[in-house]
Short mmCIF file of C-alpha atoms in Angstrom, two decimals:
data_model
loop_
_atom_site.label_atom_id
_atom_site.label_comp_id
_atom_site.label_asym_id
_atom_site.label_seq_id
_atom_site.Cartn_x
_atom_site.Cartn_y
_atom_site.Cartn_z
CA UNK A 1 -181.38 -69.51 54.89
CA UNK A 2 -183.95 -66.92 54.98
CA UNK A 3 -186.42 -69.72 56.11
CA UNK A 4 -184.16 -71.05 58.89
CA UNK A 5 -184.17 -67.40 60.31
CA UNK A 6 -187.83 -66.87 60.07
CA UNK A 7 -188.43 -70.23 61.57
CA UNK A 8 -186.04 -69.48 64.45
CA UNK A 9 -187.69 -66.00 64.94
CA UNK A 10 -190.91 -67.92 65.14
CA UNK A 11 -190.00 -70.54 67.37
CA UNK A 12 -188.56 -67.67 69.97
CA UNK A 13 -192.08 -66.22 70.05
CA UNK A 14 -194.44 -68.96 69.72
CA UNK A 15 -192.73 -71.52 72.39
CA UNK A 16 -192.82 -68.88 75.29
CA UNK A 17 -196.14 -68.02 74.50
CA UNK A 18 -197.17 -71.84 74.48
CA UNK A 19 -195.31 -72.66 77.77
CA UNK A 20 -196.59 -69.57 79.45
CA UNK A 21 -200.20 -71.10 78.58
CA UNK A 22 -199.51 -74.53 79.31
CA UNK A 23 -198.19 -73.20 82.99
CA UNK A 24 -201.34 -71.19 83.56
CA UNK A 25 -203.59 -73.95 82.61
CA UNK A 26 -201.62 -76.42 85.25
CA UNK A 27 -201.60 -73.50 87.77
CA UNK A 28 -205.69 -73.03 87.16
CA UNK A 29 -206.21 -76.79 87.53
CA UNK A 30 -203.85 -77.51 90.83
CA UNK A 31 -205.29 -74.11 92.24
CA UNK A 32 -208.99 -75.50 91.87
CA UNK A 33 -208.00 -78.44 94.14
CA UNK A 34 -207.23 -76.25 96.84
CA UNK A 35 -209.75 -74.85 99.44
CA UNK A 36 -211.15 -71.46 97.99
CA UNK A 37 -209.60 -72.55 94.69
CA UNK A 38 -212.96 -72.01 92.61
CA UNK A 39 -212.23 -68.36 92.81
CA UNK A 40 -209.13 -68.42 90.76
CA UNK A 41 -210.13 -67.34 87.18
CA UNK A 42 -209.84 -69.88 84.45
CA UNK A 43 -207.84 -69.02 80.99
CA UNK A 44 -211.04 -68.26 79.24
CA UNK A 45 -212.45 -65.72 81.86
CA UNK A 46 -208.94 -64.05 81.80
CA UNK A 47 -209.28 -63.71 78.18
CA UNK A 48 -212.86 -62.22 78.41
CA UNK A 49 -211.43 -59.79 80.93
CA UNK A 50 -208.44 -58.52 78.97
CA UNK A 51 -210.79 -57.96 75.76
CA UNK A 52 -213.26 -55.97 77.90
CA UNK A 53 -210.70 -53.96 79.42
CA UNK A 54 -208.78 -53.54 76.28
CA UNK A 55 -211.80 -52.26 74.35
CA UNK A 56 -212.91 -49.72 77.73
CA UNK A 57 -209.55 -48.12 77.42
CA UNK A 58 -208.78 -49.14 81.20
CA UNK A 59 -206.20 -51.20 80.21
CA UNK A 60 -204.03 -48.92 77.86
CA UNK A 61 -204.62 -45.88 80.06
CA UNK A 62 -203.28 -47.62 83.30
CA UNK A 63 -200.54 -49.27 81.04
CA UNK A 64 -199.30 -46.13 79.79
CA UNK A 65 -199.61 -44.36 83.32
CA UNK A 66 -197.02 -46.96 84.61
CA UNK A 67 -194.70 -47.00 81.57
CA UNK A 68 -194.59 -43.29 81.81
CA UNK A 69 -193.60 -43.42 85.43
CA UNK A 70 -191.17 -46.21 85.18
CA UNK A 71 -189.28 -44.42 81.86
CA UNK A 72 -189.31 -40.83 83.87
CA UNK A 73 -187.81 -42.59 86.96
CA UNK A 74 -185.61 -45.23 85.70
CA UNK A 75 -184.10 -42.96 82.97
CA UNK A 76 -183.31 -40.06 85.69
CA UNK A 77 -181.61 -43.09 87.74
CA UNK A 78 -179.64 -43.85 84.70
CA UNK A 79 -178.72 -40.39 83.91
CA UNK A 80 -177.40 -39.70 87.38
CA UNK A 81 -176.25 -43.08 88.27
CA UNK A 82 -174.16 -44.09 85.26
CA UNK A 83 -171.98 -41.12 85.37
CA UNK A 84 -171.64 -41.12 89.41
CA UNK A 85 -170.50 -44.67 88.66
CA UNK A 86 -167.93 -44.15 86.34
CA UNK A 87 -166.68 -41.15 89.01
CA UNK A 88 -166.17 -43.65 91.65
CA UNK A 89 -164.68 -46.00 89.81
CA UNK A 90 -162.02 -43.72 88.74
CA UNK A 91 -161.58 -41.61 91.70
CA UNK A 92 -160.32 -43.32 95.00
CA UNK A 93 -161.25 -40.84 97.41
CA UNK A 94 -164.75 -40.14 95.84
CA UNK A 95 -164.99 -43.89 96.24
CA UNK A 96 -164.00 -44.19 99.72
CA UNK A 97 -166.68 -41.06 100.72
CA UNK A 98 -169.49 -42.44 98.89
CA UNK A 99 -169.23 -46.00 98.50
CA UNK A 100 -170.85 -47.17 102.09
CA UNK A 101 -173.46 -44.70 101.56
CA UNK A 102 -174.56 -46.35 98.22
CA UNK A 103 -174.44 -49.73 99.83
CA UNK A 104 -176.24 -48.38 102.59
CA UNK A 105 -179.04 -47.28 100.20
CA UNK A 106 -178.78 -50.68 98.30
CA UNK A 107 -179.56 -52.73 101.62
CA UNK A 108 -182.48 -50.67 102.69
CA UNK A 109 -185.74 -51.99 101.05
CA UNK A 110 -187.05 -49.17 98.67
CA UNK A 111 -190.72 -49.79 100.07
CA UNK A 112 -189.30 -48.91 103.41
CA UNK A 113 -189.46 -45.32 101.97
CA UNK A 114 -193.18 -45.50 101.29
CA UNK A 115 -194.45 -43.18 104.04
CA UNK A 116 -191.46 -40.75 103.59
CA UNK A 117 -192.46 -40.59 99.59
CA UNK A 118 -196.14 -39.91 100.64
CA UNK A 119 -195.20 -37.33 103.41
CA UNK A 120 -193.02 -35.43 101.13
CA UNK A 121 -194.79 -35.87 97.73
CA UNK A 122 -198.30 -36.60 98.44
CA UNK A 123 -200.03 -39.05 96.14
CA UNK A 124 -199.75 -39.26 92.29
CA UNK A 125 -196.78 -39.50 89.99
CA UNK A 126 -193.76 -37.86 92.16
CA UNK A 127 -193.99 -40.34 94.91
CA UNK A 128 -194.00 -43.56 92.55
CA UNK A 129 -191.30 -42.05 90.63
CA UNK A 130 -189.32 -41.37 94.02
CA UNK A 131 -189.71 -45.11 94.95
CA UNK A 132 -188.66 -46.29 91.50
CA UNK A 133 -185.69 -44.30 91.31
CA UNK A 134 -184.71 -45.08 94.82
CA UNK A 135 -184.60 -48.99 93.96
CA UNK A 136 -182.61 -48.62 90.75
CA UNK A 137 -180.41 -45.81 91.31
CA UNK A 138 -178.15 -47.52 93.95
CA UNK A 139 -177.76 -50.81 91.66
CA UNK A 140 -176.74 -48.60 88.76
CA UNK A 141 -174.17 -47.01 90.58
CA UNK A 142 -172.47 -50.10 91.56
CA UNK A 143 -172.83 -52.13 88.39
CA UNK A 144 -171.44 -49.02 86.57
CA UNK A 145 -168.39 -48.78 89.21
CA UNK A 146 -167.87 -52.22 89.32
CA UNK A 147 -167.18 -52.23 85.37
CA UNK A 148 -165.00 -49.08 85.72
CA UNK A 149 -162.97 -50.86 88.10
CA UNK A 150 -162.79 -54.10 85.71
CA UNK A 151 -161.31 -52.24 82.91
CA UNK A 152 -157.75 -53.23 82.32
CA UNK A 153 -155.21 -50.63 83.05
CA UNK A 154 -153.45 -51.45 79.32
CA UNK A 155 -156.23 -49.72 77.76
CA UNK A 156 -155.22 -46.77 79.74
CA UNK A 157 -151.46 -46.74 78.73
CA UNK A 158 -152.30 -47.44 75.09
CA UNK A 159 -154.79 -44.70 75.31
CA UNK A 160 -152.29 -42.14 76.63
CA UNK A 161 -149.98 -43.03 73.84
CA UNK A 162 -152.96 -42.07 71.32
CA UNK A 163 -153.81 -38.88 72.94
CA UNK A 164 -157.21 -40.45 73.93
CA UNK A 165 -158.97 -39.07 76.99
CA UNK A 166 -159.83 -41.25 79.98
CA UNK A 167 -163.52 -40.66 79.37
CA UNK A 168 -163.05 -41.98 75.48
CA UNK A 169 -161.22 -45.08 76.99
CA UNK A 170 -163.36 -45.89 79.71
CA UNK A 171 -167.12 -45.75 78.13
CA UNK A 172 -166.47 -48.20 75.39
CA UNK A 173 -164.83 -50.31 77.83
CA UNK A 174 -167.45 -50.85 80.09
CA UNK A 175 -170.68 -50.42 77.62
CA UNK A 176 -171.27 -54.28 77.93
CA UNK A 177 -171.25 -54.84 81.40
CA UNK A 178 -173.45 -51.31 81.90
CA UNK A 179 -176.15 -52.71 79.51
CA UNK A 180 -176.20 -55.79 81.52
CA UNK A 181 -176.66 -53.72 84.47
CA UNK A 182 -179.34 -51.68 82.96
CA UNK A 183 -181.17 -55.04 81.94
CA UNK A 184 -181.29 -56.11 85.60
CA UNK A 185 -182.33 -52.96 87.18
CA UNK A 186 -184.84 -51.89 84.71
CA UNK A 187 -186.64 -55.50 85.98
CA UNK A 188 -186.20 -53.83 89.53
CA UNK A 189 -188.12 -51.15 88.33
CA UNK A 190 -191.16 -52.63 87.51
CA UNK A 191 -191.20 -55.17 90.64
CA UNK A 192 -190.89 -51.74 92.68
CA UNK A 193 -193.65 -49.86 90.69
CA UNK A 194 -196.47 -52.19 91.49
CA UNK A 195 -196.14 -51.87 95.03
CA UNK A 196 -195.39 -48.13 94.67
CA UNK A 197 -198.82 -47.64 92.83
CA UNK A 198 -200.50 -49.80 95.36
CA UNK A 199 -199.93 -47.31 97.97
CA UNK A 200 -200.13 -44.28 95.96
CA UNK A 201 -203.83 -45.15 94.57
CA UNK A 202 -203.29 -42.93 91.68
CA UNK A 203 -203.64 -45.00 88.42
CA UNK A 204 -201.11 -47.46 87.02
CA UNK A 205 -201.29 -51.06 86.73
CA UNK A 206 -200.16 -51.56 90.53
CA UNK A 207 -203.38 -49.78 91.49
CA UNK A 208 -205.53 -51.38 88.87
CA UNK A 209 -203.98 -55.15 90.64
CA UNK A 210 -205.10 -53.47 94.37
CA UNK A 211 -208.16 -52.18 93.23
CA UNK A 212 -209.25 -55.53 91.29
CA UNK A 213 -208.35 -57.67 94.43
CA UNK A 214 -210.23 -55.25 96.80
CA UNK A 215 -213.47 -55.84 94.33
CA UNK A 216 -212.69 -59.30 94.32
CA UNK A 217 -212.09 -59.28 90.59
CA UNK A 218 -209.19 -61.62 90.32
CA UNK A 219 -209.33 -61.85 86.62
CA UNK A 220 -208.77 -58.58 86.38
CA UNK A 221 -205.97 -58.80 88.55
CA UNK A 222 -204.41 -61.30 86.60
CA UNK A 223 -204.54 -59.29 83.67
CA UNK A 224 -203.02 -56.45 85.34
CA UNK A 225 -199.93 -59.18 86.48
CA UNK A 226 -199.83 -60.15 82.59
CA UNK A 227 -199.42 -56.73 81.42
CA UNK A 228 -196.73 -55.87 83.75
CA UNK A 229 -194.69 -59.04 82.83
CA UNK A 230 -195.00 -58.43 79.51
CA UNK A 231 -193.88 -54.83 79.83
CA UNK A 232 -191.02 -56.06 81.67
CA UNK A 233 -190.26 -58.22 78.99
CA UNK A 234 -190.56 -55.60 76.53
CA UNK A 235 -188.03 -53.63 78.06
CA UNK A 236 -185.70 -56.29 78.72
CA UNK A 237 -185.59 -57.20 74.69
CA UNK A 238 -185.27 -53.66 73.90
CA UNK A 239 -182.20 -52.95 76.12
CA UNK A 240 -180.94 -56.42 74.63
CA UNK A 241 -181.16 -55.11 71.34
CA UNK A 242 -179.65 -51.74 72.15
CA UNK A 243 -176.69 -53.76 73.84
CA UNK A 244 -175.75 -55.40 70.35
CA UNK A 245 -175.26 -52.20 68.58
CA UNK A 246 -171.79 -51.86 66.94
CA UNK A 247 -170.41 -49.91 69.45
CA UNK A 248 -171.36 -52.33 72.44
CA UNK A 249 -171.36 -55.51 70.06
CA UNK A 250 -167.71 -56.56 71.09
CA UNK A 251 -168.58 -57.22 74.60
CA UNK A 252 -170.77 -60.04 73.44
CA UNK A 253 -168.18 -61.37 71.06
CA UNK A 254 -164.82 -61.85 73.08
#
């Protein structure tokens, strides 16, 4: 039984790595047949650049900068967005007043706020945090609101019989869908931060990619892209593990 479990875990790690490596080799081979494709870095060149940027401290530094910004911005979006989503789901007049505004903000590309972010906050961490927050806050609110509206009314009738508050009933009922929303919007945070850091030009993986492109160091740009993708996968896995805690697990076993 233990051997079977260990094999399954190894397969879950090895197969994606092998697949990603094979796809990159295929991409490199196809790209080199196109005009200008000789500038596309080989896997060996990317590997050497990765080790060089890792040993020099450049990659860890820029990775930590981007990670810190995402944690702050996304944490703030979740801290404010989840309670607001519950409130919109439970209070009809509030939903009627604010839902059009939230939908409007969701429809506007967060990158369109870049000129205002720089005007209001200058360069550095604040504009990047603002842009990531603006990209993730509306979908978090809407996802939580939808989960709250989907709670069967029988839950509240039974809860009242046992003297439970609306919050005590709503929170466990919406947690499975909320964690799904968190996982989707976390991926959006990593998408937006690259563009935001390219504009802010104050460190981070997005700035590393932008700077590498300007310097024609495409191997370093690909290292930055791989780092962003890896962080996105790790974030999703972490939220997936949290979503399987006993308080939430019932939502995956129905």
